[in-house]
Tab-separated table of C-alpha atoms in Angstrom:
chain	number	residue	atom	x	y	z
A	24	MET	CA	10.201	129.982	130.594
A	25	GLY	CA	7.574	127.950	131.042
A	26	LEU	CA	6.684	126.450	134.539
A	27	CYS	CA	8.609	123.815	135.956
A	28	GLY	CA	7.170	120.237	135.944
A	29	ALA	CA	4.230	121.642	133.887
A	30	SER	CA	3.536	120.475	129.948
A	31	VAL	CA	4.143	123.473	127.662
A	32	LEU	CA	1.265	124.424	125.909
A	33	ALA	CA	2.637	127.590	123.591
A	34	GLU	CA	5.934	128.427	122.772
A	35	ALA	CA	7.329	130.651	119.730
A	36	HIS	CA	10.573	130.037	119.098
A	37	ALA	CA	13.328	132.688	117.467
A	38	ILE	CA	10.261	134.512	115.745
A	39	SER	CA	11.610	137.722	113.812
A	40	GLN	CA	9.079	139.901	111.663
A	41	ARG	CA	9.591	142.654	109.411
A	42	PHE	CA	7.533	145.327	107.436
A	43	GLY	CA	9.718	146.103	104.873
A	44	SER	CA	12.675	147.748	106.197
A	45	LYS	CA	11.244	147.978	109.274
A	46	ILE	CA	12.041	145.344	112.114
A	47	ALA	CA	9.433	144.861	114.744
A	48	LEU	CA	10.428	141.580	116.132
A	49	SER	CA	13.860	139.895	116.430
A	50	HIS	CA	14.655	136.650	117.432
A	51	VAL	CA	11.678	136.501	120.079
A	52	SER	CA	11.503	132.946	122.121
A	53	LEU	CA	9.022	132.337	124.337
A	54	GLN	CA	7.267	129.587	126.484
A	55	VAL	CA	3.821	129.044	128.748
A	56	SER	CA	3.044	126.042	130.289
A	57	ALA	CA	-0.537	124.987	131.932
A	58	GLY	CA	-1.836	126.981	134.403
A	59	GLU	CA	0.784	130.161	133.817
A	60	ILE	CA	-0.029	133.774	133.563
A	61	HIS	CA	3.051	135.282	131.466
A	62	ALA	CA	2.922	138.960	131.150
A	63	LEU	CA	4.163	140.317	127.862
A	64	LEU	CA	5.706	143.589	128.815
A	65	GLY	CA	7.007	146.753	126.960
A	66	PRO	CA	5.767	149.960	125.774
A	67	ASN	CA	3.892	151.201	122.576
A	68	GLY	CA	5.717	150.399	119.731
A	69	ALA	CA	7.348	147.724	121.516
A	70	GLY	CA	6.192	144.658	119.476
A	71	LYS	CA	3.960	143.253	122.299
A	72	THR	CA	0.737	143.267	119.472
A	73	THR	CA	2.885	141.711	116.231
A	74	LEU	CA	4.022	138.999	118.668
A	75	LEU	CA	0.507	138.316	119.802
A	76	ARG	CA	-1.079	138.166	116.150
A	77	ILE	CA	1.599	135.510	115.319
A	78	LEU	CA	0.795	133.446	117.764
A	79	SER	CA	-2.955	133.470	116.910
A	80	GLY	CA	-1.976	132.798	113.395
A	81	LEU	CA	-3.546	135.871	112.205
A	82	LEU	CA	0.246	136.687	111.123
A	83	THR	CA	3.008	134.817	109.788
A	84	PRO	CA	6.066	135.546	110.706
A	85	THR	CA	9.583	136.532	108.442
A	86	ARG	CA	11.441	133.581	110.370
A	87	GLY	CA	10.517	131.648	113.659
A	88	ASP	CA	7.934	128.616	114.360
A	89	VAL	CA	4.772	128.918	116.938
A	90	ARG	CA	3.605	125.770	117.856
A	91	VAL	CA	0.171	125.338	120.410
A	92	MET	CA	0.233	122.190	122.356
A	93	GLY	CA	2.652	120.756	119.864
A	94	LEU	CA	1.326	121.522	116.739
A	95	PRO	CA	2.592	124.449	114.169
A	96	VAL	CA	0.319	127.420	114.289
A	97	ALA	CA	1.266	128.187	110.599
A	98	THR	CA	-0.013	124.733	109.019
A	99	GLY	CA	-2.356	123.343	111.536
A	100	GLY	CA	-5.153	125.648	110.025
A	101	ARG	CA	-8.553	125.876	112.103
A	102	ALA	CA	-8.201	122.996	114.092
A	103	VAL	CA	-5.146	124.838	115.836
A	104	ARG	CA	-6.933	128.146	116.032
A	105	ARG	CA	-9.637	126.576	118.232
A	106	LEU	CA	-7.422	125.759	120.737
A	107	ILE	CA	-6.924	129.736	120.950
A	108	GLY	CA	-9.031	132.292	122.872
A	109	LEU	CA	-8.233	136.146	121.701
A	110	VAL	CA	-8.814	139.283	123.196
A	111	PRO	CA	-7.464	141.972	120.652
A	112	GLY	CA	-6.170	145.022	121.505
A	113	GLY	CA	-8.861	147.421	119.169
A	114	ASP	CA	-12.269	147.503	118.139
A	115	ARG	CA	-14.126	146.625	115.165
A	116	THR	CA	-13.995	142.566	115.837
A	117	PHE	CA	-17.766	142.572	116.677
A	118	TYR	CA	-21.302	142.788	114.557
A	119	LEU	CA	-21.976	146.196	115.329
A	120	ARG	CA	-25.889	145.674	114.552
A	121	LEU	CA	-26.068	142.296	116.709
A	122	SER	CA	-26.295	142.332	120.255
A	123	GLY	CA	-23.592	141.134	122.583
A	124	LEU	CA	-25.648	138.048	123.543
A	125	GLU	CA	-26.272	137.747	119.423
A	126	ASN	CA	-22.617	137.926	118.893
A	127	LEU	CA	-21.771	135.407	121.632
A	128	ILE	CA	-24.075	133.195	120.009
A	129	PHE	CA	-22.766	133.698	116.302
A	130	PHE	CA	-18.948	132.914	117.356
A	131	GLY	CA	-20.128	129.972	119.675
A	132	ARG	CA	-21.668	128.185	116.387
A	133	LEU	CA	-18.821	128.843	114.815
A	134	CYS	CA	-16.412	126.784	117.625
A	135	ASP	CA	-19.335	124.012	116.908
A	136	MET	CA	-21.415	124.537	119.742
A	137	THR	CA	-25.477	124.184	119.243
A	138	THR	CA	-27.559	127.418	119.016
A	139	GLY	CA	-28.674	125.951	122.749
A	140	GLN	CA	-25.332	125.623	123.892
A	141	ALA	CA	-24.003	128.813	122.758
A	142	ARG	CA	-26.665	130.567	124.331
A	143	ALA	CA	-26.145	129.079	127.774
A	144	ARG	CA	-22.430	129.594	127.257
A	145	GLY	CA	-22.567	132.915	126.488
A	146	GLN	CA	-25.415	134.512	129.052
A	147	ALA	CA	-23.114	132.741	131.622
A	148	LEU	CA	-19.859	135.151	130.205
A	149	LEU	CA	-21.898	138.370	129.993
A	150	ALA	CA	-23.022	137.970	133.581
A	151	GLN	CA	-19.367	137.101	134.784
A	152	VAL	CA	-17.923	140.113	133.181
A	153	GLY	CA	-20.637	142.214	134.020
A	154	LEU	CA	-22.638	142.841	130.807
A	155	ASP	CA	-25.749	140.632	131.275
A	156	ASP	CA	-27.883	144.077	131.762
A	157	ALA	CA	-26.289	145.030	128.410
A	158	ALA	CA	-27.068	141.714	126.774
A	159	SER	CA	-29.688	142.537	124.071
A	160	LEU	CA	-28.133	146.061	123.081
A	161	ARG	CA	-26.580	146.597	120.564
A	162	VAL	CA	-22.523	146.412	120.029
A	163	GLY	CA	-22.752	149.443	117.745
A	164	LEU	CA	-24.150	151.021	121.034
A	165	TYR	CA	-21.384	149.554	123.313
A	166	SER	CA	-18.612	151.955	124.585
A	167	HIS	CA	-14.651	150.970	124.162
A	168	GLY	CA	-14.552	149.374	128.007
A	169	MET	CA	-17.875	147.331	127.263
A	170	GLN	CA	-16.501	146.677	124.038
A	171	LYS	CA	-13.176	144.926	125.758
A	172	GLN	CA	-15.247	142.820	128.506
A	173	LEU	CA	-17.429	141.407	125.509
A	174	ALA	CA	-14.009	140.059	123.757
A	175	ILE	CA	-13.092	138.567	127.029
A	176	ALA	CA	-16.672	136.825	127.430
A	177	ARG	CA	-15.993	135.760	123.031
A	178	ALA	CA	-12.566	134.553	123.952
A	179	LEU	CA	-13.534	132.261	127.221
A	180	LEU	CA	-16.490	131.150	125.015
A	181	ALA	CA	-15.000	127.633	124.123
A	182	ASP	CA	-12.462	127.345	127.456
A	183	PRO	CA	-9.553	127.390	125.555
A	184	PRO	CA	-6.350	125.850	126.538
A	185	VAL	CA	-4.384	128.939	125.492
A	186	LEU	CA	-5.587	132.035	125.913
A	187	LEU	CA	-4.258	135.436	124.112
A	188	VAL	CA	-4.962	138.893	125.746
A	189	ASP	CA	-3.933	142.189	124.113
A	190	GLU	CA	-4.593	145.133	126.709
A	191	ALA	CA	-7.527	143.572	128.546
A	192	THR	CA	-8.171	146.521	131.007
A	193	HIS	CA	-7.060	149.250	129.369
A	194	ASP	CA	-9.790	151.921	129.159
A	195	LEU	CA	-11.884	149.608	131.843
A	196	ASP	CA	-12.793	150.742	135.450
A	197	PRO	CA	-11.081	149.749	138.976
A	198	GLU	CA	-13.901	147.036	139.472
A	199	ALA	CA	-14.406	145.764	135.856
A	200	SER	CA	-10.443	145.422	135.353
A	201	ARG	CA	-10.725	143.215	139.107
A	202	ARG	CA	-13.695	141.001	137.424
A	203	VAL	CA	-11.364	140.600	133.903
A	204	ARG	CA	-8.250	139.374	135.732
A	205	ALA	CA	-10.287	137.391	138.167
A	206	LEU	CA	-11.549	135.470	134.940
A	207	VAL	CA	-8.108	135.079	133.511
A	208	SER	CA	-6.990	133.608	136.369
A	209	ASP	CA	-9.743	131.361	136.835
A	210	ALA	CA	-9.057	130.087	133.288
A	211	ALA	CA	-4.970	129.837	134.190
A	212	ARG	CA	-6.321	127.713	137.543
A	213	ARG	CA	-8.415	124.899	135.512
A	214	GLY	CA	-5.054	124.823	133.054
A	215	ALA	CA	-4.649	127.101	130.452
A	216	ALA	CA	-1.901	128.997	129.606
A	217	VAL	CA	-2.219	132.634	129.581
A	218	ILE	CA	-0.281	135.221	127.489
A	219	TRP	CA	-1.146	138.621	128.968
A	220	ALA	CA	0.133	142.182	126.943
A	221	THR	CA	-0.090	145.143	128.988
A	222	GLN	CA	1.465	148.586	130.040
A	223	ARG	CA	0.193	148.670	133.196
A	224	ILE	CA	3.209	147.380	134.857
A	225	ASP	CA	1.472	146.915	138.673
A	226	GLU	CA	-1.299	144.757	137.766
A	227	ILE	CA	1.170	141.886	137.253
A	228	ARG	CA	2.218	142.046	140.803
A	229	GLY	CA	-0.020	138.727	142.452
A	230	PHE	CA	-1.339	138.061	138.825
A	231	ALA	CA	1.213	136.653	136.754
A	232	GLN	CA	3.971	134.435	137.186
A	233	THR	CA	6.472	134.919	134.275
A	234	VAL	CA	7.274	138.272	132.451
A	235	THR	CA	9.097	138.592	129.236
A	236	LEU	CA	9.683	142.282	128.381
A	237	LEU	CA	9.967	143.475	125.067
A	238	HIS	CA	11.480	146.856	123.763
A	239	ARG	CA	12.141	147.783	120.082
A	240	GLY	CA	11.210	144.184	118.911
A	241	ALA	CA	13.596	142.537	121.086
A	242	VAL	CA	13.912	141.057	124.547
A	243	ARG	CA	15.290	142.764	127.608
A	244	PHE	CA	14.020	140.713	130.060
A	245	SER	CA	12.589	136.915	130.449
A	246	GLY	CA	12.194	135.198	133.867
A	247	THR	CA	9.779	135.110	137.106
A	248	VAL	CA	8.488	138.616	138.573
A	249	PRO	CA	10.573	138.520	141.515
A	250	GLN	CA	13.219	138.300	139.325
A	251	LEU	CA	11.824	141.600	137.468
A	252	LEU	CA	12.039	143.173	140.584
A	253	ALA	CA	15.551	142.701	141.645
A	254	GLN	CA	16.784	144.226	138.205
A	255	ALA	CA	15.230	147.685	139.838
A	256	MET	CA	17.934	149.949	141.656
A	257	PRO	CA	15.660	152.781	143.182
A	258	ASP	CA	18.017	155.900	143.881
A	259	ARG	CA	15.051	158.283	144.689
A	260	TYR	CA	12.720	158.309	147.241
A	261	VAL	CA	9.878	160.159	148.638
A	262	VAL	CA	10.785	161.361	152.716
A	263	ARG	CA	7.863	163.245	154.882
A	264	ILE	CA	9.227	165.178	157.622
A	265	GLY	CA	7.390	166.334	160.245
A	266	ASN	CA	6.944	170.324	161.457
A	267	GLY	CA	9.253	171.746	162.795
A	268	ARG	CA	9.222	173.490	166.642
A	269	ASP	CA	8.084	176.725	164.536
A	270	GLY	CA	5.239	174.813	163.129
A	271	ASP	CA	6.520	174.685	159.495
A	272	HIS	CA	8.086	172.028	157.443
A	273	PRO	CA	12.292	172.429	157.116
A	274	SER	CA	13.116	174.366	153.891
A	275	GLU	CA	15.338	172.348	151.448
A	276	ALA	CA	18.429	173.971	152.202
A	277	ALA	CA	18.233	172.667	155.826
A	278	LEU	CA	17.929	169.319	155.153
A	279	GLN	CA	20.518	169.564	152.111
A	280	GLU	CA	23.057	170.479	154.586
A	281	VAL	CA	22.515	167.407	156.714
A	282	VAL	CA	22.747	165.005	153.615
A	283	VAL	CA	25.192	166.960	151.762
A	284	GLY	CA	27.605	164.146	150.034
A	285	MET	CA	24.960	161.281	150.326
A	286	ALA	CA	21.848	162.687	148.741
A	287	THR	CA	19.949	165.739	147.008
A	288	VAL	CA	16.767	167.444	148.484
A	289	ALA	CA	13.864	168.575	146.497
A	290	ARG	CA	10.760	169.762	147.743
A	291	ALA	CA	7.552	167.765	146.862
A	292	GLY	CA	4.282	169.612	146.260
A	293	GLY	CA	3.581	172.574	148.306
A	294	ARG	CA	4.798	173.718	151.549
A	295	GLU	CA	2.184	172.057	153.108
A	296	THR	CA	2.715	168.984	152.728
A	297	GLY	CA	6.055	168.476	154.141
A	298	ASP	CA	6.869	165.733	151.243
A	299	TYR	CA	10.508	165.864	149.768
A	300	ILE	CA	12.619	163.779	146.866
A	301	LEU	CA	15.665	162.478	147.996
A	302	THR	CA	18.064	161.579	145.303
A	303	MET	CA	20.536	159.138	146.159
A	304	GLN	CA	24.593	159.961	145.409
A	305	ASP	CA	26.751	156.603	143.856
A	306	GLY	CA	27.509	154.496	147.029
A	307	ALA	CA	25.173	156.532	149.199
A	308	VAL	CA	23.028	154.226	151.694
A	309	LEU	CA	19.108	155.113	152.491
A	310	GLY	CA	19.834	153.846	156.005
A	311	ASP	CA	22.790	156.142	156.531
A	312	VAL	CA	20.670	159.521	155.235
A	313	LEU	CA	17.955	158.579	157.422
A	314	ALA	CA	19.747	158.332	160.446
A	315	SER	CA	21.610	161.870	159.786
A	316	LEU	CA	18.179	163.342	159.342
A	317	THR	CA	16.776	161.696	162.759
A	318	ALA	CA	20.404	162.857	164.453
A	319	ALA	CA	19.384	166.373	163.279
A	320	ARG	CA	16.409	166.362	165.212
A	321	PHE	CA	14.453	166.367	161.873
A	322	GLN	CA	11.145	163.934	162.307
A	323	VAL	CA	11.088	161.017	159.318
A	324	LEU	CA	7.646	159.815	159.292
A	325	SER	CA	7.616	157.815	156.432
A	326	CYS	CA	10.152	156.760	153.783
A	327	ARG	CA	8.909	155.231	150.158
A	328	GLU	CA	10.365	154.189	146.390
A	329	GLU	CA	9.264	157.556	144.075
A	330	ARG	CA	8.280	154.827	141.598
A	331	SER	CA	7.273	151.289	142.063
A	332	GLY	CA	10.036	148.325	141.696
A	333	LEU	CA	8.338	147.175	138.822
A	334	GLU	CA	7.824	150.426	136.963
A	335	GLU	CA	11.578	150.838	138.379
A	336	ALA	CA	12.641	147.925	136.476
A	337	PHE	CA	10.419	148.566	133.428
A	338	LEU	CA	11.851	152.104	132.982
A	339	GLN	CA	15.600	150.796	133.477
A	340	LEU	CA	15.619	147.681	131.365
A	341	THR	CA	13.816	149.913	128.661
A	342	GLY	CA	16.137	152.447	128.992
A	343	ASP	CA	13.846	155.183	129.633
A	344	ALA	CA	14.434	156.002	132.975
C-alpha cells in the first residue's frame, strides 16, 4: 500500500519463501512510495527479517517478484543494490579491526566515492548518529547498540532512495533511538522509501504512515496506522479510585457489587495505589460502568486502556491476546 500520488520505489508481489518444509513467507505483497515510512510489524519468527533479506537481494524468494524503482532485484545485480541502504538485524557486518570511520570509508569507496568524499560523509554521519567520539575506536570494541548506530550511518552513506531497516532501535537508549528515527524521517522527507521492521509497536505512532503486520509468514493487516488502531477493541481498563471517607481505598468486593453484570474488578498493584483492572463483559459500555461507580460515591480519578491501542490491535491480529 503506497502513498497516493507518490511514485512507488519498492514493491514485493506475492512473495513466498520456504526453507525445506518450513514456510517462512506466504504470498506477501507490499508497496512503498517515495517519502513513505512503512512499518513492518510482527512477533519473533513472523518473517520480517526474511522479507527484508529478499527485498535487499540477499535472498532469492521461492516465488514472487521484488522491484526497486521498477528494476528487478533478483537480476539487477550491483546497480540495483546500490539503490538500497540496509540496516541488518545482526552484528558481524563490519570489519572489527577497523575503526568506525575506516569502515565507513571502505563502504563509501564501494559506492564509488573518493576517499575524501567517503571520509567527509562518514564523519558527518558519525556525528549525526552520536558516534563522533568513537570514530577512531575499533569496531570490535563497540557495544551492540553502537554497532546499530554505525549500521544506520553506513546505510545512509550514499543517500539511497530505498532504506530497509531491521530492528534499528533494539538495545538503544531513548535518546539514541530518537536520533535514529529523526535521521530516517529526514531521509523520507528527502524522498526515500523506508521499510522499518520492528517489534516496538508504539514507536511507529507519529513516525510511520503505513503498516504491514506479519504473523507466521502471512499478512494479517495492511493499511495505515489509524486503520490499525481501528482494529483494536479494548476490554480491559485501569481505573484509579480515590480514598473513601475512612482514608482507605475501596475493596474489590465493594466495587464489584456496583458493576456486577457489566465488568469484573481486580486490584492492580498494592492496596496503596488505588488502581483497579476493569474487565468489560460483552456488550457493556465503559461510560455506564464509570457512571455507576460515580453514582455509588466512589471517586473515579482516572481511566485508561490497560494496553495501548496499537498493542491491543497487534495482539488481536496475531491471535496472542
